[in-house]
CSV table of C-alpha atoms in Angstrom, one decimal:
chain,number,residue,atom,x,y,z
A,249,UNK,CA,113.6,88.1,82.7
A,250,UNK,CA,115.8,87.8,85.8
A,251,UNK,CA,115.2,84.6,87.8
A,252,UNK,CA,112.2,85.2,90.1
A,253,UNK,CA,110.3,83.8,93.0
A,254,UNK,CA,108.8,81.0,90.8
A,255,UNK,CA,111.9,79.9,89.2
A,256,UNK,CA,114.0,80.0,92.4
A,257,UNK,CA,111.0,77.2,93.5
A,258,UNK,CA,111.4,75.0,90.8
A,259,UNK,CA,115.3,74.9,90.9
A,260,UNK,CA,114.3,73.7,94.9
A,261,UNK,CA,112.0,71.4,93.7
A,262,UNK,CA,114.5,70.0,91.0
A,263,UNK,CA,117.3,69.7,93.7
A,264,UNK,CA,119.6,71.9,91.8
A,265,UNK,CA,119.6,74.5,94.9
A,266,UNK,CA,118.9,74.6,98.5
A,267,UNK,CA,117.2,77.0,100.3
A,268,UNK,CA,120.2,77.4,102.6
A,269,UNK,CA,122.3,78.7,99.5
A,270,UNK,CA,119.8,80.8,98.0
A,271,UNK,CA,119.3,82.7,101.3
A,272,UNK,CA,122.7,83.1,101.9
A,273,UNK,CA,123.3,85.0,98.5
A,274,UNK,CA,120.2,87.3,99.3
A,275,UNK,CA,121.7,88.2,102.8
A,276,UNK,CA,124.6,89.0,101.0
A,277,UNK,CA,123.0,91.2,99.0
A,278,UNK,CA,120.9,92.8,101.7
A,279,UNK,CA,124.7,93.6,103.4
A,280,UNK,CA,125.7,95.5,99.9
A,281,UNK,CA,125.7,99.3,99.2
A,282,UNK,CA,122.7,98.8,97.3
A,283,UNK,CA,120.6,97.9,100.4
A,284,UNK,CA,122.0,100.8,102.5
A,285,UNK,CA,118.9,102.1,104.6
A,286,UNK,CA,116.4,99.6,102.8
A,287,UNK,CA,116.3,97.9,106.4
A,288,UNK,CA,115.3,98.6,109.8
A,289,UNK,CA,115.8,95.4,111.6
A,290,UNK,CA,117.1,92.2,109.9
A,291,UNK,CA,115.9,88.4,110.9
A,292,UNK,CA,118.9,86.6,109.9
A,293,UNK,CA,118.9,83.9,112.0
A,294,UNK,CA,115.2,83.2,112.1
A,295,UNK,CA,115.7,83.3,108.5
A,296,UNK,CA,118.2,80.8,108.4
A,297,UNK,CA,116.0,78.6,110.4
A,298,UNK,CA,113.4,78.3,108.4
A,299,UNK,CA,115.1,77.7,105.2
A,300,UNK,CA,117.5,74.8,107.0
A,301,UNK,CA,113.6,73.3,107.9
A,302,UNK,CA,112.5,73.9,104.5
A,303,UNK,CA,115.7,71.9,103.0
A,304,UNK,CA,115.5,69.3,106.3
A,305,UNK,CA,111.9,68.5,105.3
A,306,UNK,CA,113.1,67.9,101.3
A,307,UNK,CA,115.7,65.7,102.6
A,308,UNK,CA,112.9,63.6,104.1
A,309,UNK,CA,111.1,63.1,101.1
A,310,UNK,CA,108.2,66.2,102.3
A,311,UNK,CA,107.1,68.3,99.8
A,312,UNK,CA,108.3,72.0,100.4
A,313,UNK,CA,105.4,74.6,101.3
A,314,UNK,CA,104.2,76.8,98.8
A,315,UNK,CA,107.4,79.7,99.2
A,316,UNK,CA,110.2,76.9,100.1
A,317,UNK,CA,112.0,78.6,102.6
A,318,UNK,CA,112.7,81.7,100.6
A,319,UNK,CA,113.4,85.2,101.4
A,320,UNK,CA,110.7,87.6,101.9
A,321,UNK,CA,110.9,91.2,103.7
A,322,UNK,CA,108.3,92.8,105.5
A,323,UNK,CA,107.8,96.6,105.4
A,324,UNK,CA,107.8,98.0,108.9
A,325,UNK,CA,104.2,98.3,109.2
A,326,UNK,CA,103.1,94.6,110.1
A,327,UNK,CA,103.3,92.5,113.2
A,328,UNK,CA,106.1,90.1,113.3
A,329,UNK,CA,106.4,88.0,116.6
A,330,UNK,CA,108.8,88.9,118.5
A,331,UNK,CA,109.9,92.3,117.0
A,332,UNK,CA,108.6,95.9,117.2
A,333,UNK,CA,106.3,97.5,114.9
A,334,UNK,CA,107.3,101.3,114.4
A,335,UNK,CA,106.2,102.5,111.1
A,336,UNK,CA,109.7,103.7,110.4
A,337,UNK,CA,109.0,106.9,113.1
A,338,UNK,CA,110.9,108.2,115.6
A,339,UNK,CA,107.2,108.6,117.3
A,340,UNK,CA,107.3,104.9,117.8
A,341,UNK,CA,110.2,104.0,118.6
A,342,UNK,CA,109.5,102.6,122.0
A,343,UNK,CA,106.9,100.1,120.6
A,344,UNK,CA,106.6,96.8,122.5
A,345,UNK,CA,107.5,93.6,120.8
A,346,UNK,CA,104.5,92.4,118.5
A,347,UNK,CA,103.2,89.4,120.7
A,348,UNK,CA,101.9,87.3,117.3
A,349,UNK,CA,102.6,87.9,113.5
A,350,UNK,CA,99.9,89.9,111.7
A,351,UNK,CA,97.7,87.6,109.8
A,352,UNK,CA,99.5,88.4,106.4
A,353,UNK,CA,102.7,88.0,107.7
A,354,UNK,CA,101.1,84.5,110.0
A,355,UNK,CA,99.9,83.2,106.3
A,356,UNK,CA,103.7,84.1,104.7
A,357,UNK,CA,105.2,82.4,107.6
A,358,UNK,CA,102.6,79.1,107.1
A,359,UNK,CA,103.6,79.1,103.6
A,360,UNK,CA,107.3,78.8,104.3
A,361,UNK,CA,108.7,82.0,103.9
A,362,UNK,CA,111.9,82.8,105.7
A,363,UNK,CA,110.9,86.4,106.6
A,364,UNK,CA,114.5,88.3,106.6
A,365,UNK,CA,113.9,91.8,107.6
A,366,UNK,CA,111.6,94.5,108.6
A,367,UNK,CA,111.9,97.1,105.8
A,368,UNK,CA,112.1,101.2,105.6
A,369,UNK,CA,109.2,103.2,104.7
A,370,UNK,CA,107.8,106.6,104.2
A,371,UNK,CA,106.7,107.7,107.9
A,372,UNK,CA,103.7,106.0,108.5
A,373,UNK,CA,103.2,105.5,104.6
A,374,UNK,CA,102.3,108.9,104.0
A,375,UNK,CA,104.0,109.6,101.1
A,376,UNK,CA,104.8,107.8,97.3
A,377,UNK,CA,108.3,109.2,97.6
A,378,UNK,CA,110.3,107.1,99.6
A,379,UNK,CA,112.2,109.9,101.7
A,380,UNK,CA,112.7,108.9,105.4
A,381,UNK,CA,114.5,111.5,107.6
A,382,UNK,CA,114.5,109.1,110.6
A,383,UNK,CA,116.1,106.1,109.2
A,384,UNK,CA,117.9,107.7,105.9
A,385,UNK,CA,116.3,107.1,102.6
A,386,UNK,CA,117.1,104.1,100.7
A,387,UNK,CA,118.6,105.0,96.9
A,388,UNK,CA,116.9,103.7,93.6
A,389,UNK,CA,119.6,100.8,92.7
A,390,UNK,CA,117.9,100.6,89.4
A,391,UNK,CA,118.3,103.6,88.2
A,392,UNK,CA,121.4,104.4,89.7
A,393,UNK,CA,123.0,101.2,87.9
A,394,UNK,CA,121.7,103.4,84.7
A,395,UNK,CA,122.6,106.8,85.2
A,396,UNK,CA,124.8,107.2,88.7
A,397,UNK,CA,122.6,109.6,90.0
A,398,UNK,CA,120.5,109.2,93.6
A,399,UNK,CA,117.3,109.0,93.1
A,400,UNK,CA,113.9,108.4,94.9
A,401,UNK,CA,113.2,104.3,95.6
A,402,UNK,CA,109.3,105.5,95.7
A,403,UNK,CA,107.0,104.9,98.4
A,404,UNK,CA,105.6,104.3,100.9
A,405,UNK,CA,107.0,100.7,100.6
A,406,UNK,CA,110.6,102.1,99.5
A,407,UNK,CA,112.7,99.7,101.4
A,408,UNK,CA,110.7,96.7,100.2
A,409,UNK,CA,111.2,97.4,96.8
A,410,UNK,CA,114.8,98.0,97.3
A,411,UNK,CA,115.2,94.5,98.7
A,412,UNK,CA,113.5,93.1,95.8
A,413,UNK,CA,115.4,94.8,93.0
A,414,UNK,CA,118.6,94.8,95.1
A,415,UNK,CA,118.7,91.2,95.2
A,416,UNK,CA,117.8,90.6,98.9
A,417,UNK,CA,114.2,89.2,98.6
A,418,UNK,CA,112.3,87.2,96.1
A,419,UNK,CA,109.1,89.4,97.4
A,420,UNK,CA,108.2,92.3,99.9
A,421,UNK,CA,105.1,92.5,101.4
A,422,UNK,CA,104.1,95.8,101.9
A,423,UNK,CA,100.9,98.4,101.8
A,424,UNK,CA,98.9,100.5,99.4
A,425,UNK,CA,96.7,103.2,100.4
A,426,UNK,CA,97.1,105.3,97.7
A,427,UNK,CA,100.0,103.5,95.3
A,428,UNK,CA,102.4,102.5,98.1
A,429,UNK,CA,103.1,99.3,96.5
A,430,UNK,CA,102.8,100.1,92.5
A,431,UNK,CA,104.6,103.3,92.6
A,432,UNK,CA,107.9,102.0,94.3
A,433,UNK,CA,107.7,98.9,91.9
A,434,UNK,CA,106.9,101.0,88.7
A,435,UNK,CA,110.2,103.4,89.4
A,436,UNK,CA,112.5,100.0,90.2
A,437,UNK,CA,111.3,98.1,87.5
A,438,UNK,CA,109.2,95.6,89.3
A,439,UNK,CA,106.0,94.3,89.7
A,440,UNK,CA,103.7,95.9,92.3
A,441,UNK,CA,100.0,94.1,92.9
A,442,UNK,CA,97.0,95.8,94.7
A,443,UNK,CA,94.5,93.8,95.4
A,444,UNK,CA,90.4,94.3,96.2
A,445,UNK,CA,91.2,95.8,99.6
A,446,UNK,CA,89.0,93.0,101.4
A,447,UNK,CA,91.1,90.3,100.3
A,448,UNK,CA,93.9,90.5,102.6
A,449,UNK,CA,93.4,91.1,106.1
A,450,UNK,CA,95.0,94.3,108.0
A,451,UNK,CA,94.6,93.3,111.4
A,452,UNK,CA,98.3,93.6,113.2
A,453,UNK,CA,98.9,96.2,110.4
A,454,UNK,CA,99.6,100.0,111.4
A,455,UNK,CA,96.8,101.8,109.5
A,456,UNK,CA,96.9,104.7,107.8
A,457,UNK,CA,93.3,105.0,105.8
A,458,UNK,CA,91.4,102.1,107.1
A,459,UNK,CA,88.9,102.6,104.1
A,460,UNK,CA,91.7,102.7,101.7
A,461,UNK,CA,94.5,100.7,103.2
A,462,UNK,CA,95.3,97.4,101.2
A,463,UNK,CA,97.9,94.7,102.0
A,464,UNK,CA,99.8,93.0,99.2
A,465,UNK,CA,103.4,92.2,97.5
A,466,UNK,CA,106.0,93.7,95.5
A,467,UNK,CA,107.5,91.1,93.1
A,468,UNK,CA,109.9,90.3,90.2
A,469,UNK,CA,107.2,88.8,87.7
A,470,UNK,CA,103.2,88.6,87.3
A,471,UNK,CA,103.2,84.8,88.2
A,472,UNK,CA,104.9,85.5,91.4
A,473,UNK,CA,102.4,88.1,92.3
A,474,UNK,CA,99.6,85.6,91.6
A,475,UNK,CA,101.5,83.1,94.0
A,476,UNK,CA,102.0,86.1,96.8
A,477,UNK,CA,98.3,86.6,96.5
A,478,UNK,CA,97.3,83.2,96.5
A,479,UNK,CA,99.2,83.3,99.6
A,480,UNK,CA,97.9,86.2,101.3
A,481,UNK,CA,94.3,86.2,100.3
A,482,UNK,CA,93.2,82.5,99.6
A,483,UNK,CA,93.1,82.6,96.0
A,484,UNK,CA,93.9,80.4,93.4
A,485,UNK,CA,97.4,80.7,91.8
A,486,UNK,CA,96.7,79.6,88.3
A,487,UNK,CA,96.7,82.4,86.0
A,488,UNK,CA,94.1,83.1,83.4
A,489,UNK,CA,96.0,82.1,80.2
A,490,UNK,CA,94.0,83.3,77.5
A,491,UNK,CA,95.5,84.9,74.4
A,492,UNK,CA,96.4,88.5,74.4
A,493,UNK,CA,93.8,88.9,72.1
A,494,UNK,CA,91.0,87.5,74.1
A,495,UNK,CA,91.1,90.5,76.4
A,496,UNK,CA,88.7,93.2,76.5
A,497,UNK,CA,91.8,96.2,77.5
A,498,UNK,CA,90.8,100.0,77.0
A,499,UNK,CA,92.3,103.2,77.6
A,500,UNK,CA,90.6,106.1,79.0
A,501,UNK,CA,91.8,109.5,77.5
A,502,UNK,CA,91.4,112.0,80.1
A,503,UNK,CA,93.0,112.6,83.6
A,504,UNK,CA,95.4,109.5,83.5
A,505,UNK,CA,97.1,110.8,80.0
A,506,UNK,CA,97.0,114.3,81.4
A,507,UNK,CA,100.3,116.2,82.1
A,508,UNK,CA,102.8,113.0,81.4
A,509,UNK,CA,106.4,113.8,81.4
A,510,UNK,CA,107.6,113.4,77.4
A,511,UNK,CA,109.6,110.4,78.2
A,512,UNK,CA,106.5,108.6,80.1
A,513,UNK,CA,104.1,109.4,77.1
A,514,UNK,CA,106.5,107.7,74.5
A,515,UNK,CA,107.1,104.9,76.6
A,516,UNK,CA,103.4,104.5,77.1
A,517,UNK,CA,102.5,104.8,73.7
A,518,UNK,CA,105.0,102.5,72.8
A,519,UNK,CA,103.5,99.9,75.2
A,520,UNK,CA,100.5,100.5,73.7
A,521,UNK,CA,101.6,100.2,70.1
A,522,UNK,CA,103.6,96.9,71.0
A,523,UNK,CA,100.5,95.4,72.5
A,524,UNK,CA,98.1,96.1,69.4
A,525,UNK,CA,101.2,94.2,67.5
A,526,UNK,CA,100.8,91.4,69.3
A,527,UNK,CA,96.6,90.9,68.9
A,528,UNK,CA,95.7,93.0,71.8
A,529,UNK,CA,92.2,94.8,71.3
A,530,UNK,CA,92.9,98.2,73.3
A,531,UNK,CA,89.5,100.5,72.8
A,532,UNK,CA,88.9,103.9,74.0
A,533,UNK,CA,86.8,104.7,76.1
A,534,UNK,CA,85.4,107.9,78.0
A,535,UNK,CA,84.9,107.8,81.9
A,536,UNK,CA,82.9,110.7,82.3
A,537,UNK,CA,83.1,110.3,86.5
A,538,UNK,CA,86.8,109.9,86.7
A,539,UNK,CA,87.6,113.8,87.0
A,540,UNK,CA,85.0,114.3,90.0
A,541,UNK,CA,88.0,111.8,91.7
A,542,UNK,CA,89.5,115.3,92.4
A,543,UNK,CA,86.6,116.0,94.7
A,544,UNK,CA,87.5,113.0,96.8
A,545,UNK,CA,91.2,114.0,97.2
A,546,UNK,CA,90.8,117.8,98.3
A,547,UNK,CA,93.1,118.5,101.1
A,548,UNK,CA,94.0,115.2,101.6
A,549,UNK,CA,89.7,113.9,101.9
A,550,UNK,CA,89.5,110.6,103.3
A,551,UNK,CA,93.3,110.0,103.9
A,552,UNK,CA,93.7,112.6,106.1
A,553,UNK,CA,90.2,112.5,108.0
A,554,UNK,CA,91.2,109.1,108.7
A,555,UNK,CA,94.6,109.6,109.6
A,556,UNK,CA,93.9,112.4,111.9
A,557,UNK,CA,91.6,109.9,114.0
A,558,UNK,CA,94.4,107.4,114.4
A,559,UNK,CA,97.4,110.0,115.0
A,560,UNK,CA,95.7,112.7,116.7
A,561,UNK,CA,96.4,112.1,120.5
A,562,UNK,CA,100.0,110.7,119.4
A,563,UNK,CA,100.7,113.7,117.9
A,564,UNK,CA,99.6,115.8,120.7
A,565,UNK,CA,102.3,114.2,122.7
A,566,UNK,CA,105.1,113.6,120.4
A,567,UNK,CA,104.3,115.9,117.2
A,568,UNK,CA,107.8,117.0,117.3
A,569,UNK,CA,109.1,113.3,116.6
A,570,UNK,CA,107.4,112.6,113.7
A,571,UNK,CA,108.2,113.5,109.9
A,572,UNK,CA,107.0,117.3,109.5
A,573,UNK,CA,106.0,116.5,106.2
A,574,UNK,CA,104.1,114.4,107.4
A,575,UNK,CA,102.6,115.8,110.4
A,576,UNK,CA,101.7,118.6,108.1
A,577,UNK,CA,99.3,116.5,106.0
A,578,UNK,CA,98.0,114.3,109.0
A,579,UNK,CA,97.0,117.9,110.8
A,580,UNK,CA,94.4,118.4,107.7
A,581,UNK,CA,92.2,116.2,109.0
A,582,UNK,CA,91.8,118.1,112.0
A,583,UNK,CA,90.0,120.6,110.1
A,584,UNK,CA,87.7,117.6,108.3
A,585,UNK,CA,84.4,117.7,109.9
A,586,UNK,CA,82.4,114.3,110.8
A,587,UNK,CA,79.6,115.3,108.5
A,588,UNK,CA,82.1,116.4,106.0
A,589,UNK,CA,83.9,113.2,106.7
A,590,UNK,CA,80.8,111.2,105.8
A,591,UNK,CA,79.8,113.6,103.2
A,592,UNK,CA,82.9,112.2,101.4
A,593,UNK,CA,82.2,108.7,102.1
A,594,UNK,CA,78.7,109.2,100.1
A,595,UNK,CA,80.4,111.0,97.6
A,596,UNK,CA,83.0,108.1,97.1
A,597,UNK,CA,79.9,105.5,96.9
A,598,UNK,CA,78.2,107.3,94.6
A,599,UNK,CA,81.5,107.7,92.5
A,600,UNK,CA,82.2,103.8,92.6
A,601,UNK,CA,78.9,103.1,91.3
A,602,UNK,CA,79.2,105.2,88.5
A,603,UNK,CA,82.7,104.6,87.6
A,604,UNK,CA,82.0,100.5,88.1
A,605,UNK,CA,79.2,101.1,85.2
A,606,UNK,CA,81.4,102.9,83.2
A,607,UNK,CA,84.0,100.5,83.4
A,608,UNK,CA,81.3,97.4,82.3
A,609,UNK,CA,82.5,95.0,79.9
A,610,UNK,CA,86.5,95.5,80.4
A,611,UNK,CA,88.6,93.4,81.5
A,612,UNK,CA,91.6,96.0,82.7
A,613,UNK,CA,92.3,99.6,81.8
A,614,UNK,CA,95.6,100.6,80.5
A,615,UNK,CA,97.6,103.7,82.1
A,616,UNK,CA,100.8,105.1,82.9
A,617,UNK,CA,101.4,104.3,86.6
A,618,UNK,CA,103.5,107.1,87.5
A,619,UNK,CA,103.3,110.3,85.1
A,620,UNK,CA,107.1,110.8,86.0
A,621,UNK,CA,110.5,109.1,86.0
A,622,UNK,CA,112.0,108.6,89.5
A,623,UNK,CA,113.5,112.5,90.4
A,624,UNK,CA,116.7,113.0,92.1
A,625,UNK,CA,116.5,113.4,96.0
A,626,UNK,CA,118.6,116.0,96.7
A,627,UNK,CA,116.0,119.1,95.4
A,628,UNK,CA,113.0,117.0,97.3
A,629,UNK,CA,115.2,117.5,100.7
A,630,UNK,CA,115.7,121.0,100.1
A,631,UNK,CA,112.1,122.1,98.8
A,632,UNK,CA,108.8,121.1,101.0
A,633,UNK,CA,106.7,122.8,98.2
A,634,UNK,CA,108.5,120.4,95.4
A,635,UNK,CA,108.5,117.8,97.8
A,636,UNK,CA,104.7,117.9,98.2
A,637,UNK,CA,103.9,118.8,94.3
A,638,UNK,CA,106.3,115.3,93.5
A,639,UNK,CA,104.3,113.5,96.0
A,640,UNK,CA,100.9,114.9,94.4
A,641,UNK,CA,102.0,113.9,91.0
A,642,UNK,CA,103.3,110.3,91.9
A,643,UNK,CA,99.8,109.5,93.9
A,644,UNK,CA,97.6,111.0,91.1
A,645,UNK,CA,97.2,107.9,89.2
A,646,UNK,CA,97.5,105.2,91.6
A,647,UNK,CA,95.1,106.8,94.3
A,648,UNK,CA,92.0,106.6,91.6
A,649,UNK,CA,92.1,102.7,92.3
A,650,UNK,CA,91.8,102.9,96.0
A,651,UNK,CA,89.2,105.5,95.8
A,652,UNK,CA,87.7,103.2,93.2
A,653,UNK,CA,88.3,100.0,95.6
A,654,UNK,CA,89.4,98.3,92.6
A,655,UNK,CA,92.3,96.0,92.0
A,656,UNK,CA,95.5,97.0,90.0
A,657,UNK,CA,99.0,95.9,88.8
A,658,UNK,CA,101.9,97.9,87.7
A,659,UNK,CA,104.6,96.1,85.2
A,660,UNK,CA,107.8,97.1,83.8
A,661,UNK,CA,107.4,98.9,80.3
A,662,UNK,CA,111.0,100.4,79.9
A,663,UNK,CA,113.6,98.7,77.5
A,664,UNK,CA,117.1,98.4,79.0
A,665,UNK,CA,118.9,101.3,79.8
A,666,UNK,CA,115.9,103.3,79.9
A,667,UNK,CA,114.5,104.9,83.7
A,668,UNK,CA,111.6,102.7,84.7
A,669,UNK,CA,108.2,104.1,84.9
A,670,UNK,CA,105.8,101.3,84.8
A,671,UNK,CA,102.4,100.2,83.0
A,672,UNK,CA,98.9,100.2,85.1
A,673,UNK,CA,96.3,97.2,84.7
A,674,UNK,CA,93.5,98.3,86.8
A,675,UNK,CA,89.5,97.7,87.2
A,676,UNK,CA,87.0,97.8,89.8
A,677,UNK,CA,86.3,95.4,92.8
A,678,UNK,CA,86.8,91.6,92.8
A,679,UNK,CA,88.3,92.0,89.2
A,680,UNK,CA,91.6,90.5,90.6
A,681,UNK,CA,91.9,87.1,88.8
A,682,UNK,CA,91.2,89.1,85.4
A,683,UNK,CA,93.5,91.9,86.2
A,684,UNK,CA,96.4,89.2,86.9
A,685,UNK,CA,95.4,87.5,83.9
A,686,UNK,CA,95.6,90.1,81.4
A,687,UNK,CA,98.7,91.6,83.6
A,688,UNK,CA,100.2,88.1,82.3
A,689,UNK,CA,100.0,87.9,78.7
A,690,UNK,CA,100.9,91.7,78.4
A,691,UNK,CA,104.0,91.4,80.3
A,692,UNK,CA,104.6,89.0,78.0
A,693,UNK,CA,104.2,90.6,74.7
A,694,UNK,CA,106.6,93.2,76.5
A,695,UNK,CA,109.4,91.0,77.4
A,696,UNK,CA,108.9,89.4,73.5
A,697,UNK,CA,109.2,93.1,72.4
A,698,UNK,CA,112.5,93.3,74.5
A,699,UNK,CA,114.0,90.6,73.3
A,700,UNK,CA,113.0,91.2,69.8
A,701,UNK,CA,110.8,87.9,69.6
A,702,UNK,CA,107.6,87.2,69.4
A,703,UNK,CA,105.4,86.5,72.4
A,704,UNK,CA,104.7,82.9,73.2
A,705,UNK,CA,101.4,81.8,72.0
A,706,UNK,CA,99.0,80.2,74.4
A,707,UNK,CA,98.1,76.4,74.9
A,708,UNK,CA,95.5,75.2,72.2
A,709,UNK,CA,93.5,74.5,75.1
A,710,UNK,CA,93.2,77.7,76.6
A,711,UNK,CA,92.3,79.2,73.1
């Protein structure tokens, strides 16, 4: 595994590195072509001041804060004091400077994060593809290193994921309404954790659909995901380290595995075989309520209705400054009458009850994070129909979890030289600790398979 935030923090504690030196390396990576279009505004001077303050505290014998003065990027949906928040939209380019940090940002800052930039995204976070016509589209640096093609980064937290995969940041603060953390993480070989939404405050964040929006992080490892979740939510950071065989895992044969690209199906089945060989108990369980998710997604459903409520006045004044592909999907909400919207919310509540009951006794379900590998950008730029179809496919599996009000994590399951796709572990609301704990053991087993070694056993006291 490449060095992650946890390992970098350990290096700081042992005095082998300084926060300033690590930050300088991050900022050098941010200047490289791999990060083109990833950032909307950089905070280099403020980040250096934070890193230097961390080093000075350590020199005085004080303990470093949890994030140690290391680089974290922030999606341009979250208020950063003294900076505008524009949601990567030309319709917001005259936004005032934020008076205070969004609570999620404030928690990162209080934990010692060197906030290094506002990152690019799909305009107003309304796409799983990651294309932005206003500020340019970040290219996927991981897939480009494999096959040289210009592929999508995934969205909507496109720039945030690129900042991590290209070495400019150790983690990225982002949002997830239907998969916007997990999709770019999956397509770039990273870890994306969507917590139970209520655990992290969303004040000071430009909303897409408040009923579904979640704040969280993209990281390089599951242990980093647990650390960032602890900072953002106040949850304990220690992972449950029971052995893989102690976790009850399941797959569901319908919907989540439908119409997978052949390469995705192969990687998913190989991951399951690897986990079973490592001792995992994986049962097959039918979720009869799962296909009903389609009725909640009709014509954008809840997302379009809630987006329209926030955007309709701005669209009337500045509709010509929106990405047309975003505007057309927001405008679908205009046709959803209040009684129809309420019916959708009522149907969602019933669906959550049914789904939660059917998932009882399982620590986490396993599925492909996305049903396809990262497609090339050029065809999507030239065809609205292909773009919309691709966006719908990318969001299909991940959006289930948001509608469930659940929690989920995407972890890499590919081997070196293979295009990333991601393995998703997911569960109902407030099962965050179980999902993170199970994911840690799954991650270890998959990494061991990539190395051709056995996964490390849990300590005797954990059995």
